[in-house]
PDB file of C-alpha atoms in Angstrom:
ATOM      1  CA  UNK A 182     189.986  22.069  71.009  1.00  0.00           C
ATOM      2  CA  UNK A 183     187.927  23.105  67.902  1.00  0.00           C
ATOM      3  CA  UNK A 184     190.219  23.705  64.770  1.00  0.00           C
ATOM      4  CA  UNK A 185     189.317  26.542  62.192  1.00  0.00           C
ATOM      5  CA  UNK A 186     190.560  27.245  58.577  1.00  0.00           C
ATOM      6  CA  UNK A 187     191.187  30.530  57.097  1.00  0.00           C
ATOM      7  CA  UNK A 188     189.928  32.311  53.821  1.00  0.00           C
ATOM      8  CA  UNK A 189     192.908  33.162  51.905  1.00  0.00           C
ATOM      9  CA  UNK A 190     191.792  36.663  51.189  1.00  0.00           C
ATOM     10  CA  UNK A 191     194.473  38.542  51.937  1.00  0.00           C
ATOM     11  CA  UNK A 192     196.909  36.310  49.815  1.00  0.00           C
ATOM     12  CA  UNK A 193     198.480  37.417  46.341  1.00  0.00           C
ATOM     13  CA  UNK A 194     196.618  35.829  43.359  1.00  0.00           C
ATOM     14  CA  UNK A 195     193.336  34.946  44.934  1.00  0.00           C
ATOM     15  CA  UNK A 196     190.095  34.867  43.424  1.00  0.00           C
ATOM     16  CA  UNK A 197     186.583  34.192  44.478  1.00  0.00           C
ATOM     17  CA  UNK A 198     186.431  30.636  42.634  1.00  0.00           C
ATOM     18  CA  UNK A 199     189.482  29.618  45.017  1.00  0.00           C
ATOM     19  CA  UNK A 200     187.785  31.353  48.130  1.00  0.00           C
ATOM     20  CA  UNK A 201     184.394  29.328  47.250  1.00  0.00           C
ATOM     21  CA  UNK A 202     186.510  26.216  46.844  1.00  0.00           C
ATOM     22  CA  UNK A 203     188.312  26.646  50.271  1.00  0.00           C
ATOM     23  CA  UNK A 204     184.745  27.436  52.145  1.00  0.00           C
ATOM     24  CA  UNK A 205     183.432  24.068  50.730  1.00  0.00           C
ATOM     25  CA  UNK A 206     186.822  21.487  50.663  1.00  0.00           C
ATOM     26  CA  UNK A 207     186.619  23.369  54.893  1.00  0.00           C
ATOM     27  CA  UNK A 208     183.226  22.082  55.244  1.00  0.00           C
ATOM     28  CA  UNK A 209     183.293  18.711  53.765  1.00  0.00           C
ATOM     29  CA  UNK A 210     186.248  17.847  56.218  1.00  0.00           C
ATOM     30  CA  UNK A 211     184.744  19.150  59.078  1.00  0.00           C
ATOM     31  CA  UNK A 212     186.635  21.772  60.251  1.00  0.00           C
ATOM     32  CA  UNK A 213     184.543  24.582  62.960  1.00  0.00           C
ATOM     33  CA  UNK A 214     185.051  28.011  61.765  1.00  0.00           C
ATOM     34  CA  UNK A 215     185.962  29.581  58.390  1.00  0.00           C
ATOM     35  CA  UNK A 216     187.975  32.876  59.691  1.00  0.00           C
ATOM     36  CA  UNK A 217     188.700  35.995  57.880  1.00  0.00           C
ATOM     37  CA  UNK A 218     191.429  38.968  58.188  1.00  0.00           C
ATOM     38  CA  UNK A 219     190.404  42.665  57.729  1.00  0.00           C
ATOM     39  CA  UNK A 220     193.044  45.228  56.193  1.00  0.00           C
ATOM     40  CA  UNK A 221     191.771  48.166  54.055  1.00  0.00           C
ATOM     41  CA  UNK A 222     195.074  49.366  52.565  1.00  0.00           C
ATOM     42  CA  UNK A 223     196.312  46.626  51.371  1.00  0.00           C
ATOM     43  CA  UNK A 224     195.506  43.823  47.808  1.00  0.00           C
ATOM     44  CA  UNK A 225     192.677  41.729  49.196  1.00  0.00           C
ATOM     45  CA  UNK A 226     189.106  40.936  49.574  1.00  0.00           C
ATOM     46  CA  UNK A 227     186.656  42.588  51.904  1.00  0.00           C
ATOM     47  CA  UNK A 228     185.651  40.256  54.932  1.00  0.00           C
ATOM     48  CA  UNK A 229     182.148  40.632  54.852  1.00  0.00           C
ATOM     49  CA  UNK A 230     181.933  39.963  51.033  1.00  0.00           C
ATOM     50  CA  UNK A 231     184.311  36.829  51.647  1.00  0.00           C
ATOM     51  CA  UNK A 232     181.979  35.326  54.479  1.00  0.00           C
ATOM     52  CA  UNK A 233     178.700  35.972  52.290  1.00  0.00           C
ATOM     53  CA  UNK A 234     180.248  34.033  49.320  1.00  0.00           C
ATOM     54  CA  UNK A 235     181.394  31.122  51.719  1.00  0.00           C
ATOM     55  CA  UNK A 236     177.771  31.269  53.555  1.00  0.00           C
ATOM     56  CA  UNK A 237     176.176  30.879  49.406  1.00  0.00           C
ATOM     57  CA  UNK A 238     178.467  27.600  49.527  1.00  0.00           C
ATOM     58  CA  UNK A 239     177.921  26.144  53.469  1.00  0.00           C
ATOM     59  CA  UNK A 240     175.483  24.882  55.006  1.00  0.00           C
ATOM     60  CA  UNK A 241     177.233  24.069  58.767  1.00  0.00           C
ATOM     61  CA  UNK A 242     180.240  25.450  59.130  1.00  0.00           C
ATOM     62  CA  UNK A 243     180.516  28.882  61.256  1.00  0.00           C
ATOM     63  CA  UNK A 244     181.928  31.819  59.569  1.00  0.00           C
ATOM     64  CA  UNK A 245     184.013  34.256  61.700  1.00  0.00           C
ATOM     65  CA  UNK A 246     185.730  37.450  61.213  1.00  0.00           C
ATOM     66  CA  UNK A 247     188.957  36.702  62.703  1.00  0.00           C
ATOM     67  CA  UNK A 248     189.217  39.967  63.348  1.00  0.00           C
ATOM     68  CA  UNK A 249     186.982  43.235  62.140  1.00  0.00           C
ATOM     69  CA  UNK A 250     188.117  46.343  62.551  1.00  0.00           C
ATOM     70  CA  UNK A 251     185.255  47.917  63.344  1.00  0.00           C
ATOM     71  CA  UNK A 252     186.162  51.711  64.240  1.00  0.00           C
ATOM     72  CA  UNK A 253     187.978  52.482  60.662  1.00  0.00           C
ATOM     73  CA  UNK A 254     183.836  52.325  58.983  1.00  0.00           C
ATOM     74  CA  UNK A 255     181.344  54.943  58.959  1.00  0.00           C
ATOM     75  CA  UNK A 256     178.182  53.404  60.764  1.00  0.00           C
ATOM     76  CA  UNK A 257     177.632  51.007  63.753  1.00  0.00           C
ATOM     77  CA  UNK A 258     174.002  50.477  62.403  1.00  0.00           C
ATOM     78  CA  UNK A 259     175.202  50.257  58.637  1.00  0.00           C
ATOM     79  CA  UNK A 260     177.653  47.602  59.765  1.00  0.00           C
ATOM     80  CA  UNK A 261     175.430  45.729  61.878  1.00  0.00           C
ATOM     81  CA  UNK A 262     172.548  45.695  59.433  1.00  0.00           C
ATOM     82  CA  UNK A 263     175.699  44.077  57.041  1.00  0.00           C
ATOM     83  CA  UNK A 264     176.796  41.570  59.592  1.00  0.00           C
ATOM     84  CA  UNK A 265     172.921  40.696  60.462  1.00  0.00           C
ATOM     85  CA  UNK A 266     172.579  40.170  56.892  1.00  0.00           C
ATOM     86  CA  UNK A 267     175.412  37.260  56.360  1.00  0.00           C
ATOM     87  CA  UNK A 268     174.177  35.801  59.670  1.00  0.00           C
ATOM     88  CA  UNK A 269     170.332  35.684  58.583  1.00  0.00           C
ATOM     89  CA  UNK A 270     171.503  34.146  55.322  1.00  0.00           C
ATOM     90  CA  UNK A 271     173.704  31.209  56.707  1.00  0.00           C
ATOM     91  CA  UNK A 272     170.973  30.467  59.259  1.00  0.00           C
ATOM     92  CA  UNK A 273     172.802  31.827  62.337  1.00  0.00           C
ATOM     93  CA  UNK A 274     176.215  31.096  61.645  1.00  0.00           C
ATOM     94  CA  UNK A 275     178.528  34.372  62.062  1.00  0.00           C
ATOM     95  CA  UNK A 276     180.538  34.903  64.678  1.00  0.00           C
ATOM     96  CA  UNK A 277     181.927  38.866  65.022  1.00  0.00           C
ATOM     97  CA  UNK A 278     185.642  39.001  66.386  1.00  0.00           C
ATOM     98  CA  UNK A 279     186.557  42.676  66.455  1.00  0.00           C
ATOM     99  CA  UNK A 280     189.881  44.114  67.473  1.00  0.00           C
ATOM    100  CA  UNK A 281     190.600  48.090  67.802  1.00  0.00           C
ATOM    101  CA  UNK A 282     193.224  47.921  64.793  1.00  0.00           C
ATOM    102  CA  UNK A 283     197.176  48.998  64.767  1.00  0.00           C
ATOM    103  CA  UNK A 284     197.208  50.127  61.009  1.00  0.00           C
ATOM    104  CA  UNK A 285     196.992  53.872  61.125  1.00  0.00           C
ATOM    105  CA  UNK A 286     196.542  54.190  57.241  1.00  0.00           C
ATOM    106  CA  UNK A 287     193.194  52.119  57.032  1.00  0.00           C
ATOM    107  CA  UNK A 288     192.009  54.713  59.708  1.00  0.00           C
ATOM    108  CA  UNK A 289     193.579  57.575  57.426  1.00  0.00           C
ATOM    109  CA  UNK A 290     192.351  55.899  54.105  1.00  0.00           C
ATOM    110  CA  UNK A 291     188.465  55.794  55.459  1.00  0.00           C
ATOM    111  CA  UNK A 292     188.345  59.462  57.084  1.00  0.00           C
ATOM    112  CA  UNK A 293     188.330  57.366  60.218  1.00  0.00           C
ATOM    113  CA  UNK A 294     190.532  59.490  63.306  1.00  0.00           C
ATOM    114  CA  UNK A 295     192.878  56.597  64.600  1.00  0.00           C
ATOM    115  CA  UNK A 296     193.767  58.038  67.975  1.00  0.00           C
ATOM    116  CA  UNK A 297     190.206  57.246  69.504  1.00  0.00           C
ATOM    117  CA  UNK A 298     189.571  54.132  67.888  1.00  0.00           C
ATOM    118  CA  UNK A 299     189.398  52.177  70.934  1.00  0.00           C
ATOM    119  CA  UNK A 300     186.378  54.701  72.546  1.00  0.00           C
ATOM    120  CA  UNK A 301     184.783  54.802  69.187  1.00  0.00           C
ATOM    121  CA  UNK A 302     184.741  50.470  69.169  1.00  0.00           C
ATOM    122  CA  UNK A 303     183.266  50.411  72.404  1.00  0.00           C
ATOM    123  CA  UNK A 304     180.355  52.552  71.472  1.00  0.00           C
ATOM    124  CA  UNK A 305     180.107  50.246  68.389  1.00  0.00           C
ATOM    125  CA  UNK A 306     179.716  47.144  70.115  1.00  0.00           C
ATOM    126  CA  UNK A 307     177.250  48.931  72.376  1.00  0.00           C
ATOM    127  CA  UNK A 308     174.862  50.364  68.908  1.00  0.00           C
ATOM    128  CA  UNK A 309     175.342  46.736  67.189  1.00  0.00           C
ATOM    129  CA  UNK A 310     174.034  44.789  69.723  1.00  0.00           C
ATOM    130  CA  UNK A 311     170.766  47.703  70.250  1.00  0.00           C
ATOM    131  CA  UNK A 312     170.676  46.524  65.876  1.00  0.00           C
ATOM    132  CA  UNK A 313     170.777  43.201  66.424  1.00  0.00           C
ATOM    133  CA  UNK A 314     168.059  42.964  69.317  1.00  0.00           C
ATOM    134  CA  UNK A 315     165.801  45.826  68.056  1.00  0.00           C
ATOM    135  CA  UNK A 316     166.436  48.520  70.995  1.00  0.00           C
ATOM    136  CA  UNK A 317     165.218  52.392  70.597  1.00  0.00           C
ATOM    137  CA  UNK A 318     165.943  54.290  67.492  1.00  0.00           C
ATOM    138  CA  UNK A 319     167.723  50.709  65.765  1.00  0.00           C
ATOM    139  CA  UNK A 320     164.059  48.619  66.220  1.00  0.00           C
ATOM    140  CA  UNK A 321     163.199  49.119  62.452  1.00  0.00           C
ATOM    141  CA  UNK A 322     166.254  47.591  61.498  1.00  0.00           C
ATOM    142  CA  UNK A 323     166.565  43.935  60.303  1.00  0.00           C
ATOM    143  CA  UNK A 324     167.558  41.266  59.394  1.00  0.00           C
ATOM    144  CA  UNK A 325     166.980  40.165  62.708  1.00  0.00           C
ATOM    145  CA  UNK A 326     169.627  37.130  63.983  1.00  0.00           C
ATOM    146  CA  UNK A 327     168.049  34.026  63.917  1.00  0.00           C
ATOM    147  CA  UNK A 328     169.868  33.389  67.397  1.00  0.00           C
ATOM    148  CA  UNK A 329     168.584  36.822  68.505  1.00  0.00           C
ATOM    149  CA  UNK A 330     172.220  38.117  68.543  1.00  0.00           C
ATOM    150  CA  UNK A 331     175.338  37.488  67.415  1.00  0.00           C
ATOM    151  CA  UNK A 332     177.950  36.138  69.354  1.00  0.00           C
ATOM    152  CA  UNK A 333     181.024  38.350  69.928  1.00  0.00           C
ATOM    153  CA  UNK A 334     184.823  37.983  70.015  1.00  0.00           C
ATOM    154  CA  UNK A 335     187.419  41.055  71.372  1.00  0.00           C
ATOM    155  CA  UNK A 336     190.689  40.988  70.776  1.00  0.00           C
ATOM    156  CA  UNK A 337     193.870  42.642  71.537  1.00  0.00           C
ATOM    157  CA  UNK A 338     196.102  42.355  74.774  1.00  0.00           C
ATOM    158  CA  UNK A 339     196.070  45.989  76.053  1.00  0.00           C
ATOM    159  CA  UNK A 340     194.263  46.050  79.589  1.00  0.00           C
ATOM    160  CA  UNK A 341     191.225  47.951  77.637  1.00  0.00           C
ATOM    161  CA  UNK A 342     190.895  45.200  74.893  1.00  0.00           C
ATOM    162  CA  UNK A 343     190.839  42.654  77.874  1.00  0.00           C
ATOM    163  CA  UNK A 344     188.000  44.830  79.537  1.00  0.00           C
ATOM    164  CA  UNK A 345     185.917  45.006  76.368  1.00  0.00           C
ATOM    165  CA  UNK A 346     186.073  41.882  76.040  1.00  0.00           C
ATOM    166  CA  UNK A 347     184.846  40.871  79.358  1.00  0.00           C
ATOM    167  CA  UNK A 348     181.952  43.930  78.365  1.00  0.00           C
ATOM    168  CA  UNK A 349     180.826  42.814  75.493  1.00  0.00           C
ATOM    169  CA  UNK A 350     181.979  39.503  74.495  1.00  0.00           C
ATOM    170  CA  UNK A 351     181.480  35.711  74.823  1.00  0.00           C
ATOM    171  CA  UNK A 352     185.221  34.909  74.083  1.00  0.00           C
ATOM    172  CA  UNK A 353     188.904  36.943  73.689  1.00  0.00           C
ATOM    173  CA  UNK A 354     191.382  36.087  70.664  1.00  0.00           C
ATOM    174  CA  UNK A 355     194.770  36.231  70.237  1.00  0.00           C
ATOM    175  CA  UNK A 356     196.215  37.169  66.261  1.00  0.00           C
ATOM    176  CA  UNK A 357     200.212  37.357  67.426  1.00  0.00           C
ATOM    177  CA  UNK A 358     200.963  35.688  70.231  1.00  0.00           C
ATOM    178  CA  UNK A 359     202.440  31.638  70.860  1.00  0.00           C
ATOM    179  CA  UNK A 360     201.269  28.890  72.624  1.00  0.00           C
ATOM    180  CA  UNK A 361     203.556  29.742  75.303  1.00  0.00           C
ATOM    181  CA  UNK A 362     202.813  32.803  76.218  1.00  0.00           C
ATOM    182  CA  UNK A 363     199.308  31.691  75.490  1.00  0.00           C
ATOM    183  CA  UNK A 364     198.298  30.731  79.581  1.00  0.00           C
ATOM    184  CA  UNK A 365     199.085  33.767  80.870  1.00  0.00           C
ATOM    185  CA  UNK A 366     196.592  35.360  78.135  1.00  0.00           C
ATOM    186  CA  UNK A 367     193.911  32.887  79.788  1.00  0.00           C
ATOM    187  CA  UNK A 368     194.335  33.922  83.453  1.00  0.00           C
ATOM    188  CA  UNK A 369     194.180  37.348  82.049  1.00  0.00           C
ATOM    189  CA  UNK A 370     190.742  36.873  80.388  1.00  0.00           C
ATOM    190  CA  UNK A 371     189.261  34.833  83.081  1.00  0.00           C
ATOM    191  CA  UNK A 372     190.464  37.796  86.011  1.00  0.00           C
ATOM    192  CA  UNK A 373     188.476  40.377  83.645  1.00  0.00           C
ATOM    193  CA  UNK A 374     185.808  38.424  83.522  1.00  0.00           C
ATOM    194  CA  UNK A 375     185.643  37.757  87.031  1.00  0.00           C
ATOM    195  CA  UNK A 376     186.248  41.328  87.889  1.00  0.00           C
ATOM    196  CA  UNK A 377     183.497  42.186  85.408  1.00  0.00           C
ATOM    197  CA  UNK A 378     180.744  40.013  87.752  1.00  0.00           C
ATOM    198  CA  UNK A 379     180.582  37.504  84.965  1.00  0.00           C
ATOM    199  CA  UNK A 380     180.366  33.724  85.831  1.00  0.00           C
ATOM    200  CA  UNK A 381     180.390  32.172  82.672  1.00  0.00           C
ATOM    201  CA  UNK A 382     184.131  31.396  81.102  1.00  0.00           C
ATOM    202  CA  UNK A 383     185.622  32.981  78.023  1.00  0.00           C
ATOM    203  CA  UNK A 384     185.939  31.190  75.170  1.00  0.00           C
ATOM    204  CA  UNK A 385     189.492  31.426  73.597  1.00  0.00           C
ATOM    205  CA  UNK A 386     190.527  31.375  70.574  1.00  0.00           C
ATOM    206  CA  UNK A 387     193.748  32.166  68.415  1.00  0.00           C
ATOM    207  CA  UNK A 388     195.592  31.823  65.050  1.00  0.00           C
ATOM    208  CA  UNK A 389     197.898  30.441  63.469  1.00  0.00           C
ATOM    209  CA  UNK A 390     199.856  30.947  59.885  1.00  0.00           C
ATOM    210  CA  UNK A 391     200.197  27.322  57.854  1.00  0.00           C
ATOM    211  CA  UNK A 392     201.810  26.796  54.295  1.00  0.00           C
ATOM    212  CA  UNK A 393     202.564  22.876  53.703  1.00  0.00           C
ATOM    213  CA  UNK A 394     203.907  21.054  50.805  1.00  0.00           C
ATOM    214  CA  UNK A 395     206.907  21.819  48.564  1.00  0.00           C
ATOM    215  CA  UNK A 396     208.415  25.258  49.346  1.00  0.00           C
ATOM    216  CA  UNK A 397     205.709  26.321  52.022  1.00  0.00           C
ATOM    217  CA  UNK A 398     208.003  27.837  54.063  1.00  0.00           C
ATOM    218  CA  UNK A 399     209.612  30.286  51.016  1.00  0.00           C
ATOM    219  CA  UNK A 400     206.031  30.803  49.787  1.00  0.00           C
ATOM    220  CA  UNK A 401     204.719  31.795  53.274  1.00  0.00           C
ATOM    221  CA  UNK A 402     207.995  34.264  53.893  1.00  0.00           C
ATOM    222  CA  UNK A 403     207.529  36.206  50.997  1.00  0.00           C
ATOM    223  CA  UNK A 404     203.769  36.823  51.954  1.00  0.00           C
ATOM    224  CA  UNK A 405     204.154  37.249  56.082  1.00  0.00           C
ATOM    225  CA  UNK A 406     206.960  39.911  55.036  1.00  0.00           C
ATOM    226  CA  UNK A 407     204.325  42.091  52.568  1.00  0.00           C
ATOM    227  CA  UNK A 408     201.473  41.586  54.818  1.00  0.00           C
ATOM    228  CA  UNK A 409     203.484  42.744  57.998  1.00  0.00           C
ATOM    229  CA  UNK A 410     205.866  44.798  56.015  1.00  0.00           C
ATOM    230  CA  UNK A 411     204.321  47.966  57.960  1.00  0.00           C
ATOM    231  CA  UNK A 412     205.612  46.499  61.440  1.00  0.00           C
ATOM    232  CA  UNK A 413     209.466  46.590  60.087  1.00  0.00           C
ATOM    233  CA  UNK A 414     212.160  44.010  61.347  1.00  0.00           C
ATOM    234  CA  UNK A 415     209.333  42.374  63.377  1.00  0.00           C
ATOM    235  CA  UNK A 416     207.352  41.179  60.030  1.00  0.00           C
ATOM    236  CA  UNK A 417     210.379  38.494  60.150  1.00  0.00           C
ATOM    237  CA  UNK A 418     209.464  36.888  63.265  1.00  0.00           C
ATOM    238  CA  UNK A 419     206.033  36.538  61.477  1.00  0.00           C
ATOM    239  CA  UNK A 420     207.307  34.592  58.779  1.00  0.00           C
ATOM    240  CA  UNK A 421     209.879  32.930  60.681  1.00  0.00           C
ATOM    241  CA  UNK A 422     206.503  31.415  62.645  1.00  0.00           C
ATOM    242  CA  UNK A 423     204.446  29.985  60.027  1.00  0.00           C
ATOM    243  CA  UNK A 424     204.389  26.239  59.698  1.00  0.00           C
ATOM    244  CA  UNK A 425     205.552  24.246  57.347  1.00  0.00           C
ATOM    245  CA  UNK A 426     205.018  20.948  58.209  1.00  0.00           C
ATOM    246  CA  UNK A 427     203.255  18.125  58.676  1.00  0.00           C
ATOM    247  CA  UNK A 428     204.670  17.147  61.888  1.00  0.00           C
ATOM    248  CA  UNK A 429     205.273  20.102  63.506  1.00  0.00           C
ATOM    249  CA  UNK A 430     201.113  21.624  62.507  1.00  0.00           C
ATOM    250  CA  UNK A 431     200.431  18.331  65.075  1.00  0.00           C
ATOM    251  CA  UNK A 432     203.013  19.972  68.029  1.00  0.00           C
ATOM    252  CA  UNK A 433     201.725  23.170  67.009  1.00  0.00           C
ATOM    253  CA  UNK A 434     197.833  21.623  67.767  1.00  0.00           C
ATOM    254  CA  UNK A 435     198.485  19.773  70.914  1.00  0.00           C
ATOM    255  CA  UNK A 436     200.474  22.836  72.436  1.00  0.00           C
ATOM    256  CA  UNK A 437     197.983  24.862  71.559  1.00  0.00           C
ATOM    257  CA  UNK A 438     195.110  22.987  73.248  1.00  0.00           C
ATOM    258  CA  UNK A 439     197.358  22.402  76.437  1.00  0.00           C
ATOM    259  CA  UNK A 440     197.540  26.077  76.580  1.00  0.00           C
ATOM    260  CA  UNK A 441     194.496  26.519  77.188  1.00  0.00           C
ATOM    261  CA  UNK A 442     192.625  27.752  73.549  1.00  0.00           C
ATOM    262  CA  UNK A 443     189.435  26.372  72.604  1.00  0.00           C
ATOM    263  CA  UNK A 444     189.642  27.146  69.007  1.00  0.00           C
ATOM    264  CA  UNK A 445     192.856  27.525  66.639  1.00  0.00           C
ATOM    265  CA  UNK A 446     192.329  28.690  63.043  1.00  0.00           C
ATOM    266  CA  UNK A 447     194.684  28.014  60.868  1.00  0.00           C
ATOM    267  CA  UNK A 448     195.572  30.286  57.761  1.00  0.00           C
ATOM    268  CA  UNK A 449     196.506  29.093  54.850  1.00  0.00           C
ATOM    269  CA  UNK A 450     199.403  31.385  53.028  1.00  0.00           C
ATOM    270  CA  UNK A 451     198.885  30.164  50.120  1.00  0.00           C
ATOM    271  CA  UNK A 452     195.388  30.527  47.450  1.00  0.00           C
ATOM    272  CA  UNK A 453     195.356  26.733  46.523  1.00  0.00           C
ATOM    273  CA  UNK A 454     192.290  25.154  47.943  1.00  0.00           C
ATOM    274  CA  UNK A 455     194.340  21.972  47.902  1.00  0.00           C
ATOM    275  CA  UNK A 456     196.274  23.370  51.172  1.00  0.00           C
ATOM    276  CA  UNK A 457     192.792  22.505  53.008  1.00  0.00           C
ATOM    277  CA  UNK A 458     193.264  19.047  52.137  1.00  0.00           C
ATOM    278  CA  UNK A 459     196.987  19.095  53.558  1.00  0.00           C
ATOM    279  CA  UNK A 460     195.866  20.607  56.560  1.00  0.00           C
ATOM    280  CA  UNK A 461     192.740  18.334  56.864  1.00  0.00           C
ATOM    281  CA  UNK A 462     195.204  15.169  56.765  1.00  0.00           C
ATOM    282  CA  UNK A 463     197.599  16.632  59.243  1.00  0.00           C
ATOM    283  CA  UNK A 464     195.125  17.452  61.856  1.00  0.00           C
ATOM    284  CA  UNK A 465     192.501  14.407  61.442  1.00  0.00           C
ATOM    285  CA  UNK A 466     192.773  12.271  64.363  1.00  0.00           C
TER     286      UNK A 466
END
């Protein structure tokens, strides 16, 4: 199993220089992915502008948005051109994970109607790729990915998220669920893709919230509880998740893999860049 870190862009008191830092300290240990989050309404970064800083600062390392939502902006071929643009630059890099969203302000806050998100994402997906691989009234459009296209990610664990995935993506991901309850995810996955005629296998992937050293846990609390505070008494479970320590991040790792992921990211909830170097020792082999 591949291990990704996060960009702390959603966490209180970052700044670019500590976003730059954690893109290069992620590199130089040798971690896969560097993973973003996407919330409008709320004190953080934009994705896309996060993953084009990290790509000025990379040279290897794949840079993933862990998950876009899509359906809340204007333009599938605005977007596209945008997400083209961050995978010409890093040399064919990005990897698009895109989710239908459960935040109804971001939808209100953009103009964007929330109540057909899903249908709207699907014909998204559909224009993006026509972007990326120069079909009809899109061929004018460039950059062009290096690769040709980009590869996608769905995620979500409604019975339509699963079937978009196995529509339009090489992979599903999972942004709330445990190791657990993490097989049953996989059989689900690997039935849509068989039902969609597919023979290759998904590729799965997942997240997980990390805050080591002295008062990691406290520190990661008060942030889980803001940045879910719109989900109520639930945002507690999300704190009550994150890990805290050394030992337990190595469980956390091998359950993980044993369930069946091929990729864990791992946020940090804190802005240090020195929590990559925590995380790098805990995981190293």
């Amino acid at each position: 199993m591949e291990i990704g870190i996060g960009l702390p862009t959603t966490v209180p008191g970052v700044d670019g220089r500590a976003l730059v830092e954690v893109a290069r300290r992620a590199e130089q240990y040798g971690f896969a992915s560097l993973g973003v989050l996407d919330r409008l309404v709320y004190d953080c970064y934009d994705p896309l502008v996060a993953l084009a800083l990290a790509a000025g600062v990379t040279e290897r390392i794949r840079l993933a948005t862990t998950i876009l939502l899509a359906a809340y902006r204007d333009s599938a071929a605005v977007l596209a051109k945008q997400l083209a643009s961050i995978d010409h630059a890093s040399g064919g890099r990005l990897v698009v994970g895109v989710a239908a969203g459960g935040r109804e302000d971001d939808f209100l806050a953009s103009g964007a109607r929330y109540t057909n998100r899903g249908r709207r994402l699907d014909a998204m997906l559909t224009e993006m790729r026509q972007v990326w691989t120069g079909q009809g009234r899109f061929a004018g459009i460039g950059p062009r990915p290096p690769r040709g296209d980009i590869p996608l990610l769905v995620g979500g664990h409604s019975e339509a998220a699963m079937r978009r995935a196995a529509r339009h993506a090489v992979g599903w991901i999972a942004g709330g669920s445990s190791a657990t309850a993490y097989p049953e995810l996989v059989r689900r996955a690997k039935q849509e893709w068989a039902a969609a005629g597919r023979t290759d296998t998904p590729r799965m992937v997942s997240l997980s919230y990390v805050c080591l050293g002295p008062d990691g846990r406290e520190r990661a609390g008060r942030y889980l509880r803001d940045y879910y505070s719109y989900i109520g008494p639930k945002a507690e479970r999300a704190a009550a998740g994150v890990i805290a320590d050394e030992g337990r991040l190595r469980e956390v790792v091998d359950e993980w893999a044993a369930a069946g992921c091929d990729e864990l990211l791992l946020f940090p909830c804190t802005a240090d860049p020195e929590q990559v170097d925590l995380i790098a020792k805990a995981v190293s082999p």
